[in-house]
């Protein structure tokens, strides 16, 4: 659905994008992640036809955006990170306005508006003025607006930013619904966990370059060298701690009041050998498990902890 | 087939609430008061100087109303259009329009037609008041229709210019000020340029202007064109006479443009300039860049 090839965007001497390439398959939800200032919004604006790249190519559904920008725009629904609304319009009028912009007839626009407001759970706000809506409701309205012309491809720039936890959950549910409708979605965020449940694949961008891109499983595999085990023992943890520190395959062995954690090389045989050794040495192991790798840890690993400083 | 959604939305928002009816009411009230005062003052004077109603008063009332309406167009349209595009940018709604396949030209035309329609609504609503002069004769329907056409073209010109500036400057206030400055340059600057040329020419040849030369300088001048259009008004000629000693007979000599009336030439100029401004504004929106003077002046 989307192919980005060697995208470069320069502002004077500053390179916002430096040969960025990635691909999104049809029907996939792609998490586009990176710390603030990494080039996410610049990339998204180029894909949405709002910025011209210095060089490189963007293809949406087989159409080159520089050759046929209007053709591409009809296939894209775009929700920016910051957006305004027309204060003096009611919700239904707001939707009708954008339906008109896409050339949708009034009668059809009314029907589509009803369906989309139901999708984003704003049916009861149909006659409310847009400026009376909460931030979360405005986000959902903007999402409904981006769907008014039934685009195949959705670009959502930080859709959950500034939302309270409840609104985030609601947004996530809507995105799952859109996924089931077969939409291809590009979601940007600088916080990975909020994408982990819904994305098929992710790309991590830093300083205008794609650091890593692929399905979640692929990426987990690629960086599996940094897996962690968590061990609980009964009673005194000192003998267990001493034993684990002596093992050459383990790094960063640390103890908290309840458990011990250690990094290992990702080889399952290592786990088997360590557990067997602990049992042989009469260490009373209660639990021995791998800490589940999550996208946040991948992100921190890949970007070298930049995100932590940004947040 | 839908009408331009930008125009539809702008008109809906403009006409919503109490502001639009209040503006129309107060404007018509003001015009009505002016007409009433003109007639009352005539009645008052007639008690001492003339026993009957002087029809010339009706003509004066018509001219006063026409001038007020013209001033309205010149002053009200720049603030209405100054924020047309820069306001969308300030409100962060411009990207939402530009990421659609809606043509930038349609955005500009929608904004412009909404502004012109709003201004013309005020003018059209005042027609019954202007119609009072028909009771006394002296004004033909043709004159009134011509005046309306002149207003419309002037409104299109000022609106398109305002929208163009709105695409150039980041802030709406700067766009508005630039519109006023341009109108000032056209109204006063053309006279100043003509005066400079006149002094230069007079010192060299000692001859008067031809009509063609006057037209060359004053065709874009809205005030000159308007004053030449007013029924039975010699205001334009009076201005030329005062500043340059030019009289009608002197001007008519040696010119191929003698048959083009100043207001007609101005209407043609305004129409062409409006088209250029519309195309430039459309192009400025399409390139989707930061405003032209952002880096230099933080405008």
GROMACS .gro file of C-alpha atoms in nm, chain B residues 119-292:
model
  174
  430UNK     CA    1  -2.030   4.292   0.142
  431UNK     CA    2  -2.280   4.297  -0.145
  432UNK     CA    3  -2.554   4.191   0.095
  433UNK     CA    4  -2.501   4.514   0.285
  434UNK     CA    5  -2.508   4.712  -0.037
  435UNK     CA    6  -2.815   4.532  -0.174
  436UNK     CA    7  -2.996   4.572   0.156
  437UNK     CA    8  -2.947   4.945   0.125
  438UNK     CA    9  -3.112   4.961  -0.218
  439UNK     CA   10  -3.455   5.061  -0.077
  440UNK     CA   11  -3.291   5.355   0.097
  441UNK     CA   12  -3.111   5.453  -0.222
  442UNK     CA   13  -3.444   5.406  -0.398
  443UNK     CA   14  -3.590   5.702  -0.210
  444UNK     CA   15  -3.412   5.934  -0.454
  445UNK     CA   16  -3.621   5.787  -0.737
  446UNK     CA   17  -3.919   5.968  -0.582
  447UNK     CA   18  -3.764   6.296  -0.688
  448UNK     CA   19  -3.619   6.198  -1.024
  449UNK     CA   20  -3.276   6.275  -1.161
  450UNK     CA   21  -3.143   5.920  -1.127
  451UNK     CA   22  -3.208   5.648  -1.381
  452UNK     CA   23  -3.225   5.276  -1.308
  453UNK     CA   24  -2.932   5.233  -1.545
  454UNK     CA   25  -2.718   5.456  -1.323
  455UNK     CA   26  -2.802   5.251  -1.020
  456UNK     CA   27  -2.725   4.921  -1.196
  457UNK     CA   28  -2.396   5.062  -1.321
  458UNK     CA   29  -2.307   5.170  -0.970
  459UNK     CA   30  -2.384   4.820  -0.844
  460UNK     CA   31  -2.162   4.668  -1.114
  461UNK     CA   32  -1.883   4.906  -1.015
  462UNK     CA   33  -1.921   4.806  -0.650
  463UNK     CA   34  -1.914   4.439  -0.740
  464UNK     CA   35  -1.596   4.466  -0.944
  465UNK     CA   36  -1.430   4.681  -0.678
  466UNK     CA   37  -1.531   4.428  -0.411
  467UNK     CA   38  -1.384   4.143  -0.618
  468UNK     CA   39  -1.060   4.333  -0.661
  469UNK     CA   40  -1.020   4.428  -0.294
  470UNK     CA   41  -1.122   4.078  -0.177
  471UNK     CA   42  -0.884   3.897  -0.411
  472UNK     CA   43  -0.602   4.128  -0.307
  473UNK     CA   44  -0.678   4.065   0.062
  474UNK     CA   45  -0.676   3.689   0.009
  475UNK     CA   46  -0.350   3.706  -0.182
  476UNK     CA   47  -0.185   3.898   0.102
  477UNK     CA   48  -0.332   3.647   0.340
  478UNK     CA   49  -0.138   3.372   0.163
  479UNK     CA   50   0.183   3.576   0.169
  480UNK     CA   51   0.191   3.686   0.532
  481UNK     CA   52   0.180   3.468   0.839
  482UNK     CA   53  -0.030   3.709   1.043
  483UNK     CA   54  -0.374   3.831   0.947
  484UNK     CA   55  -0.310   4.183   1.078
  485UNK     CA   56  -0.012   4.226   0.845
  486UNK     CA   57  -0.222   4.109   0.551
  487UNK     CA   58  -0.493   4.362   0.642
  488UNK     CA   59  -0.243   4.648   0.676
  489UNK     CA   60  -0.088   4.556   0.340
  490UNK     CA   61  -0.432   4.569   0.177
  491UNK     CA   62  -0.494   4.916   0.319
  492UNK     CA   63  -0.147   5.032   0.212
  493UNK     CA   64  -0.205   4.907  -0.142
  494UNK     CA   65  -0.542   5.079  -0.161
  495UNK     CA   66  -0.376   5.393  -0.026
  496UNK     CA   67  -0.100   5.367  -0.285
  497UNK     CA   68  -0.355   5.326  -0.565
  498UNK     CA   69  -0.570   5.612  -0.438
  499UNK     CA   70  -0.301   5.864  -0.343
  500UNK     CA   71   0.021   5.721  -0.486
  501UNK     CA   72  -0.101   5.735  -0.846
  502UNK     CA   73  -0.185   6.104  -0.799
  503UNK     CA   74   0.161   6.166  -0.654
  504UNK     CA   75   0.330   5.986  -0.942
  505UNK     CA   76   0.124   6.182  -1.189
  506UNK     CA   77   0.218   6.505  -1.014
  507UNK     CA   78   0.586   6.419  -1.034
  508UNK     CA   79   0.556   6.334  -1.401
  509UNK     CA   80   0.358   6.655  -1.455
  510UNK     CA   81   0.627   6.872  -1.297
  511UNK     CA   82   0.895   6.697  -1.501
  512UNK     CA   83   0.701   6.732  -1.825
  513UNK     CA   84   0.586   7.088  -1.762
  514UNK     CA   85   0.941   7.204  -1.695
  515UNK     CA   86   1.060   7.039  -2.019
  516UNK     CA   87   0.779   7.102  -2.266
  517UNK     CA   88   0.538   7.334  -2.089
  518UNK     CA   89   0.240   7.145  -2.229
  519UNK     CA   90  -0.070   7.000  -2.067
  520UNK     CA   91  -0.149   6.633  -2.020
  521UNK     CA   92  -0.339   6.443  -2.280
  522UNK     CA   93  -0.635   6.235  -2.167
  523UNK     CA   94  -0.439   5.921  -2.248
  524UNK     CA   95  -0.162   6.021  -2.010
  525UNK     CA   96  -0.408   6.092  -1.732
  526UNK     CA   97  -0.566   5.752  -1.790
  527UNK     CA   98  -0.227   5.587  -1.783
  528UNK     CA   99  -0.169   5.710  -1.430
  529UNK     CA  100  -0.518   5.711  -1.291
  530UNK     CA  101  -0.677   5.396  -1.435
  531UNK     CA  102  -0.592   5.193  -1.122
  532UNK     CA  103  -0.708   5.477  -0.894
  533UNK     CA  104  -1.036   5.366  -0.737
  534UNK     CA  105  -1.126   5.706  -0.596
  535UNK     CA  106  -1.073   5.885  -0.926
  536UNK     CA  107  -1.275   5.624  -1.116
  537UNK     CA  108  -1.554   5.635  -0.862
  538UNK     CA  109  -1.569   6.012  -0.853
  539UNK     CA  110  -1.592   6.020  -1.232
  540UNK     CA  111  -1.879   5.774  -1.218
  541UNK     CA  112  -2.103   5.960  -0.978
  542UNK     CA  113  -2.405   6.101  -1.152
  543UNK     CA  114  -2.368   6.468  -1.244
  544UNK     CA  115  -2.058   6.491  -1.036
  545UNK     CA  116  -1.753   6.675  -1.156
  546UNK     CA  117  -1.550   6.571  -0.859
  547UNK     CA  118  -1.288   6.387  -1.063
  548UNK     CA  119  -1.242   6.681  -1.295
  549UNK     CA  120  -1.238   6.921  -1.003
  550UNK     CA  121  -0.954   6.720  -0.848
  551UNK     CA  122  -0.757   6.729  -1.172
  552UNK     CA  123  -0.827   7.100  -1.213
  553UNK     CA  124  -0.713   7.180  -0.862
  554UNK     CA  125  -0.393   6.980  -0.876
  555UNK     CA  126  -0.292   7.000  -1.239
  556UNK     CA  127  -0.498   7.275  -1.399
  557UNK     CA  128  -0.639   7.017  -1.639
  558UNK     CA  129  -0.977   7.083  -1.790
  559UNK     CA  130  -1.192   6.854  -1.996
  560UNK     CA  131  -1.118   7.020  -2.329
  561UNK     CA  132  -0.744   7.015  -2.275
  562UNK     CA  133  -0.749   6.649  -2.186
  563UNK     CA  134  -0.951   6.533  -2.479
  564UNK     CA  135  -0.687   6.636  -2.727
  565UNK     CA  136  -0.435   6.397  -2.872
  566UNK     CA  137  -0.558   6.074  -2.719
  567UNK     CA  138  -0.675   5.749  -2.863
  568UNK     CA  139  -0.833   5.655  -2.530
  569UNK     CA  140  -1.079   5.938  -2.530
  570UNK     CA  141  -1.377   5.703  -2.562
  571UNK     CA  142  -1.292   5.493  -2.256
  572UNK     CA  143  -1.448   5.635  -1.946
  573UNK     CA  144  -1.230   5.633  -1.634
  574UNK     CA  145  -1.466   5.408  -1.437
  575UNK     CA  146  -1.486   5.161  -1.727
  576UNK     CA  147  -1.108   5.151  -1.753
  577UNK     CA  148  -1.086   5.104  -1.377
  578UNK     CA  149  -1.337   4.818  -1.390
  579UNK     CA  150  -1.133   4.645  -1.660
  580UNK     CA  151  -0.814   4.699  -1.459
  581UNK     CA  152  -0.975   4.569  -1.140
  582UNK     CA  153  -1.113   4.261  -1.314
  583UNK     CA  154  -0.775   4.171  -1.461
  584UNK     CA  155  -0.594   4.245  -1.134
  585UNK     CA  156  -0.847   4.032  -0.941
  586UNK     CA  157  -0.780   3.740  -1.177
  587UNK     CA  158  -0.405   3.776  -1.127
  588UNK     CA  159  -0.445   3.793  -0.747
  589UNK     CA  160  -0.671   3.486  -0.746
  590UNK     CA  161  -0.423   3.282  -0.949
  591UNK     CA  162  -0.129   3.398  -0.737
  592UNK     CA  163  -0.316   3.318  -0.416
  593UNK     CA  164  -0.403   2.974  -0.549
  594UNK     CA  165  -0.039   2.916  -0.641
  595UNK     CA  166   0.079   3.040  -0.301
  596UNK     CA  167  -0.151   2.796  -0.122
  597UNK     CA  168  -0.055   2.509  -0.350
  598UNK     CA  169   0.318   2.526  -0.280
  599UNK     CA  170   0.241   2.448   0.084
  600UNK     CA  171   0.533   2.631   0.229
  601UNK     CA  172   0.580   2.868   0.511
  602UNK     CA  173   0.486   3.228   0.435
  603UNK     CA  174   0.712   3.414   0.195
   0.00000   0.00000   0.00000
